[in-house]
Short mmCIF file of C-alpha atoms in Angstrom, two decimals:
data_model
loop_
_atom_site.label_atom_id
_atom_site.label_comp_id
_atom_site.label_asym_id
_atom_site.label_seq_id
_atom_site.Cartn_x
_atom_site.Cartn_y
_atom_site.Cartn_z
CA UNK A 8 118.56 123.43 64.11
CA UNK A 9 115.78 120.77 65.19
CA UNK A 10 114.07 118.64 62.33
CA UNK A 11 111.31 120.30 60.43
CA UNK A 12 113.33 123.81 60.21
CA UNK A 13 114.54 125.49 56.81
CA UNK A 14 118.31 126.32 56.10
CA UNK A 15 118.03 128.18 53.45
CA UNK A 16 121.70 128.88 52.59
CA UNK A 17 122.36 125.25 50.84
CA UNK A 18 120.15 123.02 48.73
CA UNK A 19 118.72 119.72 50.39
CA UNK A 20 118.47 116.83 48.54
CA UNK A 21 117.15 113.14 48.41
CA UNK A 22 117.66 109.84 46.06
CA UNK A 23 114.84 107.70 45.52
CA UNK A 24 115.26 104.03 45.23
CA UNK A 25 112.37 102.35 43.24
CA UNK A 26 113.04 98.84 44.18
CA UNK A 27 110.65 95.78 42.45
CA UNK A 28 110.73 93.61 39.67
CA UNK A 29 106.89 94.65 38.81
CA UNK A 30 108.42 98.06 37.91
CA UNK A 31 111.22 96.76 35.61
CA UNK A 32 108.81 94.33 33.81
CA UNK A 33 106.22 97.33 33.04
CA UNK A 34 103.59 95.08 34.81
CA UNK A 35 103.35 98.47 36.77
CA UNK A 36 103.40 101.90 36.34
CA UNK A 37 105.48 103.81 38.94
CA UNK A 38 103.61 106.18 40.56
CA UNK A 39 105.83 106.60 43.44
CA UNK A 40 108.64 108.49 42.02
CA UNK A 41 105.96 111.95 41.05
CA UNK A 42 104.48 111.66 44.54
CA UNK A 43 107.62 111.33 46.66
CA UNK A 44 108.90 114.42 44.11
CA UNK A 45 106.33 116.65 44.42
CA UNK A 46 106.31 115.76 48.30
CA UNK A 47 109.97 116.91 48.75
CA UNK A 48 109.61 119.96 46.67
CA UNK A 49 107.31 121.29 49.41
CA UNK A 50 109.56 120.03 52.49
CA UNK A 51 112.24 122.52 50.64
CA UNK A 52 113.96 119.51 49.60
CA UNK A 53 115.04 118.34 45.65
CA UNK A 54 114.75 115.06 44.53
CA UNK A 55 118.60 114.50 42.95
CA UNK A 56 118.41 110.90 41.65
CA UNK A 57 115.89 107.55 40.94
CA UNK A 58 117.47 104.32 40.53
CA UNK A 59 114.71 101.60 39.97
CA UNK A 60 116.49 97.88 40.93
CA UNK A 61 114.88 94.44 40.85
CA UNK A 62 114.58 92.54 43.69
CA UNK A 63 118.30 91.57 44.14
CA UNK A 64 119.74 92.39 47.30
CA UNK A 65 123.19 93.00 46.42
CA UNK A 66 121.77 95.61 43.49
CA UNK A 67 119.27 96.89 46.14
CA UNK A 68 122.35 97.34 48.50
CA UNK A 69 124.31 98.78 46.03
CA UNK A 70 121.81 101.47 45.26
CA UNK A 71 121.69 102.36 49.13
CA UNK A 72 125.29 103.08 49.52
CA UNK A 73 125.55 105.36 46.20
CA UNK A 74 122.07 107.40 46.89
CA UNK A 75 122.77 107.83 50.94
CA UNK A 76 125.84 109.30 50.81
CA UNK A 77 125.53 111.37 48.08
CA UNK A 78 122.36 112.97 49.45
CA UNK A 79 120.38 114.18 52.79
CA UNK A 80 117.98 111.84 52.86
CA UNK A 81 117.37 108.43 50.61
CA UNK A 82 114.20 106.86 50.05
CA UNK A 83 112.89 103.80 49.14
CA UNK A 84 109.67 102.48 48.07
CA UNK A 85 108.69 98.38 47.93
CA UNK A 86 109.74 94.99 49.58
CA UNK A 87 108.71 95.47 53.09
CA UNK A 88 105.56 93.52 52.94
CA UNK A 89 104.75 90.01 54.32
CA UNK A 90 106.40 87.55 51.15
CA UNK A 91 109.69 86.29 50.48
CA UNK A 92 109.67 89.01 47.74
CA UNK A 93 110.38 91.07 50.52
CA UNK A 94 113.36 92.26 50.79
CA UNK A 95 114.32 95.77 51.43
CA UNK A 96 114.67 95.52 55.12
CA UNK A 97 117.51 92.68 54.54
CA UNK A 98 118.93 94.91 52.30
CA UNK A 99 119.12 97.66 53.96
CA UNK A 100 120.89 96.10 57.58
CA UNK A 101 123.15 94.49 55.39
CA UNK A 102 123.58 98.34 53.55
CA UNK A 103 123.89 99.71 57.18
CA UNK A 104 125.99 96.74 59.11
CA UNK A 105 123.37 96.19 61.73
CA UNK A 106 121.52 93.22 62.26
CA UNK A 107 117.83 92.70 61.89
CA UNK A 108 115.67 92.80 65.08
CA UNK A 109 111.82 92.72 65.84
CA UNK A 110 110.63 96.12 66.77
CA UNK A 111 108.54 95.42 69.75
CA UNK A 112 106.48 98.83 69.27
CA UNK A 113 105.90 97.51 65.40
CA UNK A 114 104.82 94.21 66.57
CA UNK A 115 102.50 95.75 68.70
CA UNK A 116 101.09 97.29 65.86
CA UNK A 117 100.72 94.74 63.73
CA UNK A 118 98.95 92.37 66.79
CA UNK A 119 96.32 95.07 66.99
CA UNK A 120 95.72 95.55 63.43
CA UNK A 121 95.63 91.42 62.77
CA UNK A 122 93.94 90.76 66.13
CA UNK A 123 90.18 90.28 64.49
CA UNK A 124 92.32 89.05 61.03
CA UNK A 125 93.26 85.90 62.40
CA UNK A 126 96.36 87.42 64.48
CA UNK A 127 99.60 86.84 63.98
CA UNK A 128 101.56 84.51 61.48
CA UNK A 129 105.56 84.49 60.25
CA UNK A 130 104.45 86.11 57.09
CA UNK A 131 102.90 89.34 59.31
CA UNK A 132 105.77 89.15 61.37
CA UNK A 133 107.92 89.69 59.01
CA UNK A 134 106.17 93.44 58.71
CA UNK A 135 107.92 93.98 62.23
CA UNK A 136 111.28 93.29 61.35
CA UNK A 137 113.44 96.13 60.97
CA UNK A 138 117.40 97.55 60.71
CA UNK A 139 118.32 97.45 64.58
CA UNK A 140 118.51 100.85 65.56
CA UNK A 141 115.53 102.06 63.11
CA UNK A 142 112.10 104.14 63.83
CA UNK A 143 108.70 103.68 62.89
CA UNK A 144 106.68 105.59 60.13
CA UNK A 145 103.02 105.87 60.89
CA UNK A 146 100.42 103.71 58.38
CA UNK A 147 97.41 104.84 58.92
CA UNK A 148 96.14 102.82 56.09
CA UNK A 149 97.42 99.19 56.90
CA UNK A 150 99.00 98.85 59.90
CA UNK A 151 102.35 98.08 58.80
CA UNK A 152 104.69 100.82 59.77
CA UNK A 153 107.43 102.50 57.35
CA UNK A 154 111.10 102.69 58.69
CA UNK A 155 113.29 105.20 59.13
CA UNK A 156 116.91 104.40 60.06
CA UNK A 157 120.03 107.34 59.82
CA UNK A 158 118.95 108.74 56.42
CA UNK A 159 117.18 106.45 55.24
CA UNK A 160 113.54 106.04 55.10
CA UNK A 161 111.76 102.50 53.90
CA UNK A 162 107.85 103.28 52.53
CA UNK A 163 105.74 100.70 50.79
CA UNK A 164 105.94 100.04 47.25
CA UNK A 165 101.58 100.51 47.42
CA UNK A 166 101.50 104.44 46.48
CA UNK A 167 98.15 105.56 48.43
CA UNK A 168 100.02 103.87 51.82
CA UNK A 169 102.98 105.44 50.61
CA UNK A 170 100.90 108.77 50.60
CA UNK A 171 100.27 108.27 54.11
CA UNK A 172 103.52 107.53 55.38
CA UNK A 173 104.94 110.52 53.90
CA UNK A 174 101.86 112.54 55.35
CA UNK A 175 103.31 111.29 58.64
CA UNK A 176 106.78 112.84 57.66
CA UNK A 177 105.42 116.31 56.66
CA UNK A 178 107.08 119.24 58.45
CA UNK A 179 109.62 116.61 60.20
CA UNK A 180 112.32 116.78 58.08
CA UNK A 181 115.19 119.80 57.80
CA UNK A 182 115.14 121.29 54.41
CA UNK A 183 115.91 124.66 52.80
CA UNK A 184 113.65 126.70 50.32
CA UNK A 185 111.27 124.99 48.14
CA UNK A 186 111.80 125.01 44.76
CA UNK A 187 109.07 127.21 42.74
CA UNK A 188 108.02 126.57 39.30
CA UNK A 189 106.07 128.99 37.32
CA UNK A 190 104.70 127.53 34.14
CA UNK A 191 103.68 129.66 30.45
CA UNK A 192 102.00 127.69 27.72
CA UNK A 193 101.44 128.71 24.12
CA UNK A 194 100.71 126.96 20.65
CA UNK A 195 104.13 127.56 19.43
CA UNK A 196 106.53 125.01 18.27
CA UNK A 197 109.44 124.62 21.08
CA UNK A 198 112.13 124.76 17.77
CA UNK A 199 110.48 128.56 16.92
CA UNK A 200 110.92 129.75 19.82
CA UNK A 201 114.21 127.78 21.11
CA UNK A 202 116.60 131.43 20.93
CA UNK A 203 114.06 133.56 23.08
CA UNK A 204 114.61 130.68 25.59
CA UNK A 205 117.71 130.69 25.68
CA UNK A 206 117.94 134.25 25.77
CA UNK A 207 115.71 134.68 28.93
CA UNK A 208 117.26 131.85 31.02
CA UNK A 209 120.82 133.22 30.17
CA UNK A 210 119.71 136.71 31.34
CA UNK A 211 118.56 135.98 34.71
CA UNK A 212 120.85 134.30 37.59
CA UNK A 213 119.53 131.43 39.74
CA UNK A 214 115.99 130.26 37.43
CA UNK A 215 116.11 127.58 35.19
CA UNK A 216 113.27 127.14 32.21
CA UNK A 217 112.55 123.74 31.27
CA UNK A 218 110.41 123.52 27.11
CA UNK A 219 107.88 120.54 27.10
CA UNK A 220 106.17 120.02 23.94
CA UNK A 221 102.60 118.58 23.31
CA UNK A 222 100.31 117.78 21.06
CA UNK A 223 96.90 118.97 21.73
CA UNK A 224 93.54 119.16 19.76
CA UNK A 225 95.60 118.70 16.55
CA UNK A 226 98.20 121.68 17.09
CA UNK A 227 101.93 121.77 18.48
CA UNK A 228 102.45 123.66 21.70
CA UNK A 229 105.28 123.65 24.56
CA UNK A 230 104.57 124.75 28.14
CA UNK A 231 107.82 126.35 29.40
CA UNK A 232 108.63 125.54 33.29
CA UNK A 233 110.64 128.42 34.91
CA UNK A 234 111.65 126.79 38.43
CA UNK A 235 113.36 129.15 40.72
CA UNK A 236 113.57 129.20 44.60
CA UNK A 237 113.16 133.01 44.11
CA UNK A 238 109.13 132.98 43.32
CA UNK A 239 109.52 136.85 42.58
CA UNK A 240 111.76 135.89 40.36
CA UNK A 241 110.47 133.10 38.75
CA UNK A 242 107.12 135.12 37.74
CA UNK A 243 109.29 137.89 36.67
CA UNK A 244 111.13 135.73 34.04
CA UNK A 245 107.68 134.42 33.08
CA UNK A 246 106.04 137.81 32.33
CA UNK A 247 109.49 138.63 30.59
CA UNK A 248 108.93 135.61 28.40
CA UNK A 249 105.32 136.01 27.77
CA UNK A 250 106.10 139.12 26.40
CA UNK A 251 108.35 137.75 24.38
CA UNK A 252 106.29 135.69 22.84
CA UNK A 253 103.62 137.45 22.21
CA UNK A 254 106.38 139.67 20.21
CA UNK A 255 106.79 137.02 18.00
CA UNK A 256 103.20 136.25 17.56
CA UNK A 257 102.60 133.44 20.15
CA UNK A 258 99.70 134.56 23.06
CA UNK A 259 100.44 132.52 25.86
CA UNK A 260 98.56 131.00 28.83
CA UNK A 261 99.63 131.36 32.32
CA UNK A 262 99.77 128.18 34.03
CA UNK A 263 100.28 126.25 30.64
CA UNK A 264 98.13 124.13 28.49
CA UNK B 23 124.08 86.10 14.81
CA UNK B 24 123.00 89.06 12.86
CA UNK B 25 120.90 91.32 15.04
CA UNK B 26 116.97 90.47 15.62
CA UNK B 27 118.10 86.73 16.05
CA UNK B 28 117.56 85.09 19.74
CA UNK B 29 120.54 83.43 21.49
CA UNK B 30 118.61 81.99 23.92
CA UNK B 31 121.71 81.00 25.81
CA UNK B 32 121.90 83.98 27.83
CA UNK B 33 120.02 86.80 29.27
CA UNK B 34 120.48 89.82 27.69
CA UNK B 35 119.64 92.93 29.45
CA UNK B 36 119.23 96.92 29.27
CA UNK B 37 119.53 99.94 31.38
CA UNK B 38 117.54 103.10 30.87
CA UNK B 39 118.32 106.59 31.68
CA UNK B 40 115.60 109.27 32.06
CA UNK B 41 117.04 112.38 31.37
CA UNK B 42 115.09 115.14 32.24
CA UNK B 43 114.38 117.83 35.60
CA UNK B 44 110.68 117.34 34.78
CA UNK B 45 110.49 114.02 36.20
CA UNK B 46 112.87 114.82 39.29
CA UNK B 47 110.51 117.99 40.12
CA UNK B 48 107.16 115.84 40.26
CA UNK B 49 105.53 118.14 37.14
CA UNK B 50 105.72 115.41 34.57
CA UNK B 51 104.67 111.45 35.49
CA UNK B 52 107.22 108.94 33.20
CA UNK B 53 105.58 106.84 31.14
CA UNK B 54 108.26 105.66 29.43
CA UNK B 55 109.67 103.46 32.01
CA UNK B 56 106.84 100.81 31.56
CA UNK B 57 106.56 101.45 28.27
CA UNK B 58 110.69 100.08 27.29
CA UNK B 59 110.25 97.94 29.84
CA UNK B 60 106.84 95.73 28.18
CA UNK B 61 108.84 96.31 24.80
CA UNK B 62 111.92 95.02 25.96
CA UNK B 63 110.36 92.32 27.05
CA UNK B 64 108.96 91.06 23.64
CA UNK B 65 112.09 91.00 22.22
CA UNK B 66 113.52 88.63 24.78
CA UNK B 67 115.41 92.24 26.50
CA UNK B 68 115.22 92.43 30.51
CA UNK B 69 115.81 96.20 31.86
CA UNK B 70 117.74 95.67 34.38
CA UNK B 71 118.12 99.22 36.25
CA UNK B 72 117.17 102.35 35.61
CA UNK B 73 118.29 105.81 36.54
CA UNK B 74 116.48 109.32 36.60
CA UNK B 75 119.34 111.96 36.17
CA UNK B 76 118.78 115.85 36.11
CA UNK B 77 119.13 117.82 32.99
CA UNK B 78 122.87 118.45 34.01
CA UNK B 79 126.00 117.12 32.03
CA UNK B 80 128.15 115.22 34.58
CA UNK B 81 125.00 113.38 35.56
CA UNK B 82 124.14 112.24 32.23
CA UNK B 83 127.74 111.00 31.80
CA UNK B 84 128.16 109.40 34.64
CA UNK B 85 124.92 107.32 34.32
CA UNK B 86 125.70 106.63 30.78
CA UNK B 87 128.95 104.94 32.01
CA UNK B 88 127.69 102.82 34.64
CA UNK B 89 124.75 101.59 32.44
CA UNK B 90 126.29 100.93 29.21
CA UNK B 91 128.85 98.89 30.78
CA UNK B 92 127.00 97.13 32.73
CA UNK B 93 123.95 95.69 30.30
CA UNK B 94 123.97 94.72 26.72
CA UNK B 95 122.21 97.57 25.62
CA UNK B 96 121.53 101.48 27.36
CA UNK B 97 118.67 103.21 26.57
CA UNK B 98 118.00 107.15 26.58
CA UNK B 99 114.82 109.00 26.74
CA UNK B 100 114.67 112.75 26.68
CA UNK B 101 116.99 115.55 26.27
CA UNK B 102 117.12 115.25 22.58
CA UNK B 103 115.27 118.30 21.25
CA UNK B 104 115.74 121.54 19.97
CA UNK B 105 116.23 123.75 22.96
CA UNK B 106 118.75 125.25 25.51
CA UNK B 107 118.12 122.08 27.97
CA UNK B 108 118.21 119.18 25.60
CA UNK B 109 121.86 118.25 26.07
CA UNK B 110 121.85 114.06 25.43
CA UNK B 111 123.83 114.50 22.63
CA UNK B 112 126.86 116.69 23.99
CA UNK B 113 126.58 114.15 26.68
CA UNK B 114 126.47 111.10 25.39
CA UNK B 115 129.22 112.31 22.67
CA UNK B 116 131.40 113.26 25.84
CA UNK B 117 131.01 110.10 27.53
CA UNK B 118 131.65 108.00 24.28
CA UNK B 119 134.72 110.55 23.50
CA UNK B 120 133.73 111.55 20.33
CA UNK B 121 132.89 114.86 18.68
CA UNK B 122 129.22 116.11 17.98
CA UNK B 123 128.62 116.37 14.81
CA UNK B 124 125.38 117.37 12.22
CA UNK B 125 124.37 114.24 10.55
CA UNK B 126 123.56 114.84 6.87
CA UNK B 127 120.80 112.44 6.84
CA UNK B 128 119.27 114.17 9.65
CA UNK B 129 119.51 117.25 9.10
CA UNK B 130 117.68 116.13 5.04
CA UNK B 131 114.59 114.61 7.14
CA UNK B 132 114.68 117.89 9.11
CA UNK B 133 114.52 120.30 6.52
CA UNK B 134 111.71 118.41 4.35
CA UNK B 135 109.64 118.03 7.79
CA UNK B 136 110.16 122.03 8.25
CA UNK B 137 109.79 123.11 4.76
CA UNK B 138 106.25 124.33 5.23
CA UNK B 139 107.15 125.43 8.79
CA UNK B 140 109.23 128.15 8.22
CA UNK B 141 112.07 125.69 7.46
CA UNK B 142 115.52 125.41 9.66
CA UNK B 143 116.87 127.48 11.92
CA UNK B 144 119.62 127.60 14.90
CA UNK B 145 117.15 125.26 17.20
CA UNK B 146 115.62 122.94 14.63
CA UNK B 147 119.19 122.37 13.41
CA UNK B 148 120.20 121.15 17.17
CA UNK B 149 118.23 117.89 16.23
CA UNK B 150 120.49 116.94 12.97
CA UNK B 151 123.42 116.63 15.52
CA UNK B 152 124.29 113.42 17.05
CA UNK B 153 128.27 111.78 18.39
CA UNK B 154 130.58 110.80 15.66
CA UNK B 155 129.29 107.59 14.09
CA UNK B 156 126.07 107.55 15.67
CA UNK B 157 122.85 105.79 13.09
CA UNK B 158 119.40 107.45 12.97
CA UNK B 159 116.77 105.72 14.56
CA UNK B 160 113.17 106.94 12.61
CA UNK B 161 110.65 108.90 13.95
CA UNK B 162 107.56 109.05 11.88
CA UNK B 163 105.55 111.59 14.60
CA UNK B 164 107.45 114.84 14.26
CA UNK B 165 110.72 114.49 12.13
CA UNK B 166 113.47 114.68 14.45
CA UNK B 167 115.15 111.07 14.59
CA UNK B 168 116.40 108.75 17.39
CA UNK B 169 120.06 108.12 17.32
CA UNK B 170 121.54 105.05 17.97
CA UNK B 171 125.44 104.66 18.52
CA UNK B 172 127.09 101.39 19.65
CA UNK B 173 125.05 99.69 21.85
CA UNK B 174 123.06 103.77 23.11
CA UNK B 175 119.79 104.33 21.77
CA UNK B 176 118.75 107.83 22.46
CA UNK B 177 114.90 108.38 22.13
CA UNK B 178 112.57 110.88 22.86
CA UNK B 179 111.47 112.28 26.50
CA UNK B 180 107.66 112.39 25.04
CA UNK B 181 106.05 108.57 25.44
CA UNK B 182 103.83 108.54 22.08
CA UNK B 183 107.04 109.82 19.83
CA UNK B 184 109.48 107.22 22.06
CA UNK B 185 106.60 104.45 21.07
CA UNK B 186 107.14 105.25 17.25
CA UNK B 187 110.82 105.12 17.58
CA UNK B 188 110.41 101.44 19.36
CA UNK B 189 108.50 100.50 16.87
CA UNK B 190 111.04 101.42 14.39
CA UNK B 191 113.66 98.73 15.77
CA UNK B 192 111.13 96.16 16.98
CA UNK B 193 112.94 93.01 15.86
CA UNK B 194 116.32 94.72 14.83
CA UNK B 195 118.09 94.01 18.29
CA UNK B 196 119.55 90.73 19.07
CA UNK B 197 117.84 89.25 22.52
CA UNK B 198 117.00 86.00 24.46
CA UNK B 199 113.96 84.47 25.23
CA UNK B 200 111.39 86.48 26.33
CA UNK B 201 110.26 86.69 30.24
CA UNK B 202 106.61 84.83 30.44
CA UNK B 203 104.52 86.59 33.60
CA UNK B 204 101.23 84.18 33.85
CA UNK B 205 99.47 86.26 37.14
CA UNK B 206 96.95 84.31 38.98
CA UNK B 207 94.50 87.05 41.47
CA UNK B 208 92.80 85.98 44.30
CA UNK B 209 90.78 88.75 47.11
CA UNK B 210 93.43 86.63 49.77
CA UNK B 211 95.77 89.14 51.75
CA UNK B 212 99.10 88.66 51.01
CA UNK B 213 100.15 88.06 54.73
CA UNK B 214 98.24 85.21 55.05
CA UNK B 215 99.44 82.87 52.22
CA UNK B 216 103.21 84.50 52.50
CA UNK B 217 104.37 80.83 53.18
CA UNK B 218 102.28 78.89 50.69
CA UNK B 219 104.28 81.44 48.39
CA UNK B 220 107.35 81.31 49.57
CA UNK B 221 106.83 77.29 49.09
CA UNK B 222 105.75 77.56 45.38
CA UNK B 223 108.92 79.71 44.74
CA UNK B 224 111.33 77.12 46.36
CA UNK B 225 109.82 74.15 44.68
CA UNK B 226 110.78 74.62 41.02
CA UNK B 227 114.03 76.26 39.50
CA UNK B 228 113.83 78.69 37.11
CA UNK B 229 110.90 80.73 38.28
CA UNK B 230 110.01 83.27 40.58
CA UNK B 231 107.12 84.90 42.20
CA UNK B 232 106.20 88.12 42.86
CA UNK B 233 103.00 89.15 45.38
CA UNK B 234 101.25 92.91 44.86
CA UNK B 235 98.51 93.71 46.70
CA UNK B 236 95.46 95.77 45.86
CA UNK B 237 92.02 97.20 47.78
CA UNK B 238 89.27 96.94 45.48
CA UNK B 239 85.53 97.35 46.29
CA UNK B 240 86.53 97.40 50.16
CA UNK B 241 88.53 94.10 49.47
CA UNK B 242 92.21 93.05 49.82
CA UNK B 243 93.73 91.01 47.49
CA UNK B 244 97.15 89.95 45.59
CA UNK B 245 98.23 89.53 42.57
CA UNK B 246 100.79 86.43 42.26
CA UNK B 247 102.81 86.75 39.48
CA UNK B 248 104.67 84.06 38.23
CA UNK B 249 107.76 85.08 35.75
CA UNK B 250 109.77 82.05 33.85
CA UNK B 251 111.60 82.19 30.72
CA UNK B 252 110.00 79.00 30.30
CA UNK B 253 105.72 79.30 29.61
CA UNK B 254 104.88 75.67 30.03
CA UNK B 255 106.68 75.94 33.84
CA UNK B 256 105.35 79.44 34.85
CA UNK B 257 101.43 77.77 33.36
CA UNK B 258 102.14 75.16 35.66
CA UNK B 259 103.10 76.56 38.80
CA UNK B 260 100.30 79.03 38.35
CA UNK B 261 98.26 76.18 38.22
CA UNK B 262 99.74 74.37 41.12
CA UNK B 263 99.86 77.58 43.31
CA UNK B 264 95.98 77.86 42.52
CA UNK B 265 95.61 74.55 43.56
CA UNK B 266 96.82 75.22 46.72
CA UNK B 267 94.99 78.71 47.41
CA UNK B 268 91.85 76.90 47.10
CA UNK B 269 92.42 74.56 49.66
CA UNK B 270 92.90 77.37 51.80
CA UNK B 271 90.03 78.96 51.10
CA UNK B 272 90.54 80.92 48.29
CA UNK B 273 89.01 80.87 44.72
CA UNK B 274 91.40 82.35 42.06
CA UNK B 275 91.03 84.38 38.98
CA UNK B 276 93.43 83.56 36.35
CA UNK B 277 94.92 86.48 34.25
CA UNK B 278 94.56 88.13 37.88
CA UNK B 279 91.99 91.01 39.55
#
């Protein structure tokens, strides 16, 4: 089966390694782990596991060899720019047991991109260094190319260039059936209503319903997530449980609140 | 030492666990990542690693035990409410060894906050049970407490109730000196001042530096962020690394862009 196909008989899945200090310090707010989530949900694959590491490479290396082999596909995001912060690409040849190499086709880029910036320095170079072995992921947004070696694929820690690398990757990778969620809301207190949950996810094979409360315009609700890759299914379950609820008193809004 | 003082001998450090599908799936964005992470830095805490585990049992335990071990103190968030998938507790009790059981000064704050809301039932009581020996951690937003055993703190999977429940230990937990960040901004691209970086870095011990760049109104620029458990050195090589920006060219904003 060529990349870019579905298998639906198993369930695909990917780790994520989150790897920068900026996270760990809350200088930053992650939004890489939501994207590259909701990304893989529609290549038909799950995302299994995040680990967010600082810039160590022995931590950074250890999170490589749990997350690759215990999934399809392992992603990273950060520490492939042009600083000595920069580290993922050590990391990861180290991970692998290759050695470090120029690409000559990423170098190429990156001459083109910095010929009117001034051109080349060891800092930009540094953009074209990669696991020997590895491909190149397509940045439309600034020049420097993502990675892909094996498994493994290396995107920025910046999320909109992230966004493009992984819009270079859609439809490329082999995956199985996406994952559907279906999603009721109501004003009713998650601890009301916890039995009829219960009761409706224990009653149907193969759907799960996740119960996430808010607070909204002064009242308590919960939006209840019924993620199947059945989608028949999944809106089944959710009329089921609207009904349900509206039993017990509670209207509820399709799509959530 | 009794707990809240500083042993500013050592570095003390944390690991967080995010329990909970709705992060995995892409629906939900965390916030509570950055938010332990700034208040573990105030009281002199550095989170060291964290991991985003499924709502399934095995994962939860095995996260616990790599964490816990591993850092001073292990933080929870989510998984600790009254329905079918909130399952921290029968985890954490599991990986600890210990049985579940209600806590009587739980399950009292529990039935006062639901006396005018129909009072306790089968879900609500879910909340009053924590492992064997586990303290309550308070939660002034909706009732249902934290739970703190041995060196686990289990808090909430929603950020503003997880913010009460920090607020509630602020000072209790013994830590070093806190990590400084002083951040000096300048609209310079990264790649070209990689080395004047790098340079900064090597020059005095005890720091380090860390580069993010932004695009703002059709500009590229970095933020330099200089981290030090000393303020006085991090002040200083802000200083000098502005110094040196500005003979190249570039003006700086301090407090960054």
């Amino acid at each position: 089966m060529s990349n870019g196909e579905r298998d639906l008989q198993r369930i695909w899945t990917a780790g994520l390694i989150v790897i920068g200090d900026e996270i760990l310090s809350g200088r930053t707010q992650d939004r890489n782990i939501a994207q590259i989530a909701t990304w893989l949900n529609v290549q038909g694959i799950r995302l299994a596991e995040v680990r967010v590491v600082p810039d160590i490479e022995e931590r950074i290396i250890e999170a490589i060899g749990a997350l690759r082999s215990a999934n399809d596909y392992c992603f990273t995001t950060g520490g492939i720019g042009p600083t000595h912060d920069d580290i993922t690409v050590d990391a990861v040849a180290k991970a692998l047991g290759v050695p470090v190499a120029v690409h000559p086709a990423a170098r190429a880029i990156l001459e083109r991109y910095y010929a009117d910036k001034g051109g080349l320095n060891e800092g930009r170079l540094r953009m074209a260094r990669v696991p020997e072995g590895a491909e190149l992921i397509e940045n439309k947004m600034s020049g420097a190319p993502g990675i892909r070696i094996g498994n493994l694929f290396l995107m920025a820690g910046v999320p909109h260039i992230t966004a493009g690398m992984l819009d270079a990757l859609s439809g490329t990778l082999q995956g199985g059936r996406p994952l559907v969620s279906v999603t009721v809301g109501a004003f009713a207190p998650e601890s009301e209503v916890a039995e009829i949950l219960r009761e409706a996810e224990q009653a149907v094979d193969g759907i799960s319903i996740g119960s996430y409360p808010f607070f909204k315009e002064g009242r308590v609700g919960s939006n209840f997530v019924i993620r199947s890759e059945d989608s028949a299914k999944a809106n089944a379950v959710a009329e089921e449980l609207a009904g349900k609820l509206a039993e017990v008193g509670y209207a509820t809004v399709a799509g959530g609140i």
